[in-house]
Short mmCIF file of C-alpha atoms and ligand atoms in Angstrom, two decimals:
data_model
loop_
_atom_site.label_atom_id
_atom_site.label_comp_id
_atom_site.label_asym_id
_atom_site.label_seq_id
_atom_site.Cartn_x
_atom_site.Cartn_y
_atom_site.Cartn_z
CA UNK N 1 -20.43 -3.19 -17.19
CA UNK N 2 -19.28 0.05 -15.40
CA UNK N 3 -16.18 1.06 -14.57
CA UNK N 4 -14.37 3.64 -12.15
CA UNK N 5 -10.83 4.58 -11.82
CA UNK N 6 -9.33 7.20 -9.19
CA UNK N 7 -5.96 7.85 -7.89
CA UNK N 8 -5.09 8.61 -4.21
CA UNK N 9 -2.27 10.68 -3.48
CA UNK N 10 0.67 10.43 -0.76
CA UNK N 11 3.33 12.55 0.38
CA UNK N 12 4.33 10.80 3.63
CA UNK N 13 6.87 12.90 6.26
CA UNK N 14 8.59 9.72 7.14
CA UNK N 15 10.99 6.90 5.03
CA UNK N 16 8.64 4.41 6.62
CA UNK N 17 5.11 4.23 7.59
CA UNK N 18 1.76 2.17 7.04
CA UNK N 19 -1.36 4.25 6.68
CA UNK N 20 -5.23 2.77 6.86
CA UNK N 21 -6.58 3.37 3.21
CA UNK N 22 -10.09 1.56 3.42
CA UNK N 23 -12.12 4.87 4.07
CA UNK N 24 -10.63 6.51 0.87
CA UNK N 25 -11.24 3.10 -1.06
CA UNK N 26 -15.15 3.12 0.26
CA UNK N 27 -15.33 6.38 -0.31
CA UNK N 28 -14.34 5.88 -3.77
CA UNK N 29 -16.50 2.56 -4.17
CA UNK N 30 -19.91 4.84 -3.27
CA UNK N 31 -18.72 7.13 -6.06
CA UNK N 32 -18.17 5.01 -8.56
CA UNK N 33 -22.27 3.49 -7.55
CA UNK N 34 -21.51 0.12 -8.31
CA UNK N 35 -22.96 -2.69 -6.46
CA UNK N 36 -21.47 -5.82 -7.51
CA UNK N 37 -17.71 -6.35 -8.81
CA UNK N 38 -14.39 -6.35 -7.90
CA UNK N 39 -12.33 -3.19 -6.77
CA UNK N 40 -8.47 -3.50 -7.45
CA UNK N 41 -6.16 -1.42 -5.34
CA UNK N 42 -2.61 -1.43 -6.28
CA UNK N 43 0.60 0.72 -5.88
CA UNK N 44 1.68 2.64 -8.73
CA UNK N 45 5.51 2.70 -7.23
CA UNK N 46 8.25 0.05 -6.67
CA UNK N 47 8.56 1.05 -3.30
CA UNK N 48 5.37 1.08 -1.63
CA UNK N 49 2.99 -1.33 -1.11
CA UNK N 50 -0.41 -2.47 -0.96
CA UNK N 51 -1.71 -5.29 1.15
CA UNK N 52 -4.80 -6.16 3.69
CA UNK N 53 -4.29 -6.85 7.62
CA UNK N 54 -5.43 -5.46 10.51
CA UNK N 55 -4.96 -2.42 12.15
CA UNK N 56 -3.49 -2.53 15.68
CA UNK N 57 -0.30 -1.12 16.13
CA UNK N 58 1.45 -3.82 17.91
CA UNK N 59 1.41 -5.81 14.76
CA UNK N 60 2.51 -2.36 12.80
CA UNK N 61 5.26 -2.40 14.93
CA UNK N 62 6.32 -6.06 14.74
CA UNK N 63 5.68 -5.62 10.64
CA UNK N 64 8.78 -2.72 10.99
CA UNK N 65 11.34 -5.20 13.36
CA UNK N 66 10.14 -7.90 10.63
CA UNK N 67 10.74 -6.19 7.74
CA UNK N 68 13.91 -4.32 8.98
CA UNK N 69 15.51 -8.04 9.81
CA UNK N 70 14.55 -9.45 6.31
CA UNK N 71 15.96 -6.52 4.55
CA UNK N 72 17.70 -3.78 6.89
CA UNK N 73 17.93 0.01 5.51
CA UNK N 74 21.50 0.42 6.69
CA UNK N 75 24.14 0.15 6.40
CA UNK N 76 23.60 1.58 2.04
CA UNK N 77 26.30 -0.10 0.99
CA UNK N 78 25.58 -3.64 1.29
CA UNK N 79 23.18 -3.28 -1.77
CA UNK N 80 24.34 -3.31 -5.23
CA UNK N 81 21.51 -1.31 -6.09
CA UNK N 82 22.61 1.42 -4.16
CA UNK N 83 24.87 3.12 -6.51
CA UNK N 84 22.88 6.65 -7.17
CA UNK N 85 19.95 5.69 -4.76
CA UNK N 86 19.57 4.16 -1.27
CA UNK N 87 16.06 2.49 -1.55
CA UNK N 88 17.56 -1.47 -2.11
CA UNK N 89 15.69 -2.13 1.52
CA UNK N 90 12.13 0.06 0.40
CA UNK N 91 12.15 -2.47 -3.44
CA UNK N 92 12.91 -5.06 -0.86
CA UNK N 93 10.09 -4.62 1.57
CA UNK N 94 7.44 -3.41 -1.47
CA UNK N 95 7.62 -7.22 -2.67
CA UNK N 96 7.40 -8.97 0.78
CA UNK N 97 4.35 -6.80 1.34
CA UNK N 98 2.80 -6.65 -2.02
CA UNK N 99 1.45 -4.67 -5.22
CA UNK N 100 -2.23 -4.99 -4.86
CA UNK N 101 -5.22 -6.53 -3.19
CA UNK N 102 -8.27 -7.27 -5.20
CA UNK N 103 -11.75 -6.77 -2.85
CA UNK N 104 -15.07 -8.06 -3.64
CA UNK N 105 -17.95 -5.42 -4.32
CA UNK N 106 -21.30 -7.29 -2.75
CA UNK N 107 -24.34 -4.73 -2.56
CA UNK N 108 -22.71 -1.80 -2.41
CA UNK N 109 -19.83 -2.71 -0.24
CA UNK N 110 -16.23 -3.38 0.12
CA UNK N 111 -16.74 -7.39 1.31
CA UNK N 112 -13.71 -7.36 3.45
CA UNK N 113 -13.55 -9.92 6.20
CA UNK N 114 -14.11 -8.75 10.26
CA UNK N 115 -10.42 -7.44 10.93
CA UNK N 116 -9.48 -6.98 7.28
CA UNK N 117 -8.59 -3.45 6.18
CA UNK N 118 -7.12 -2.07 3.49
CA UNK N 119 -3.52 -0.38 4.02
CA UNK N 120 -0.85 1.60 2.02
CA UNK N 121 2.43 0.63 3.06
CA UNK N 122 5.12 3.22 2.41
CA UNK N 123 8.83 2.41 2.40
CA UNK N 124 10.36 5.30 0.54
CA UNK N 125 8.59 8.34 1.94
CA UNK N 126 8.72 12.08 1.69
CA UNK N 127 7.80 12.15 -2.24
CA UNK N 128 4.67 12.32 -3.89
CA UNK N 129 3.36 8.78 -4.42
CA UNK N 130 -0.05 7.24 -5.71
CA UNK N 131 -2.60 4.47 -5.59
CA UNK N 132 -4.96 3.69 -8.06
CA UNK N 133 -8.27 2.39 -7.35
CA UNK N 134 -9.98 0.58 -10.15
CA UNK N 135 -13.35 -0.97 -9.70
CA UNK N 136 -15.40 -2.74 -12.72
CA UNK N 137 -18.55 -4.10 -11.81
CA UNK N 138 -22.94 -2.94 -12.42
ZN1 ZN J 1 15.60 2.22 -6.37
#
């Protein structure tokens, strides 16, 4: 069995934003050669995220109002979390939205379904952040 690991790294302007990983994830899978196996994806931070949808920005837009009702950013106070930091909302968000997504490797490619792409949501921006990519397969 092979394996391949790689980090991807983020330093994202903005407290918020969602940002289309699958070409660095491909890009990574025809690195690593393998054919057939499983590629994990997973955020190496408690406030940023991992998950598969699609990408249209309506539904980017509608995952921000969601998210922002479920567990608003302001006002700082109403979390007890928020004694030295103000990121209750971005630990919040990270596990509504997920760690990790596990693809499929099937001859050579990511086997994602029609509208399914890989994304790296961000909830806690303007620091350096990172992915890892690990993919085990032949
Ligand atoms: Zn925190």
């Amino acid at each position: 069995m092979k394996s391949h690991r790689e980090e991807l790294w983020f330093n994202l302007p903005q407290r918020r934003q969602l940002l289309n990983i699958t070409p660095q994830v491909n890009a990574t899978l025809q690195e690593s050669g393998i054919r057939e196996g499983l590629c994990l994806v997973n955020a190496m931070h408690i406030t940023a995220s991992v998950f598969i949808n699609d990408d249209e920005s309506g539904l980017h837009h509608d995952f921000e109002k969601w998210l922002e009702k479920l567990a608003p950013e302001k006002p700082y106070s109403q979390y007890n979390h928020n004694g030295y930091e103000d990121n209750a909302d971005a630990h919040l968000k990270r596990t509504i939205m997920g760690r990790e997504v596990v693809v499929a490797v099937t001859d050579g490619s990511l086997d994602l379904g029609p509208w399914e792409q890989i994304f790296y949501g961000e909830f806690d921006g303007k620091r350096k952040k990172r992915v890892l990519i690990k993919i085990i397969g032949e």
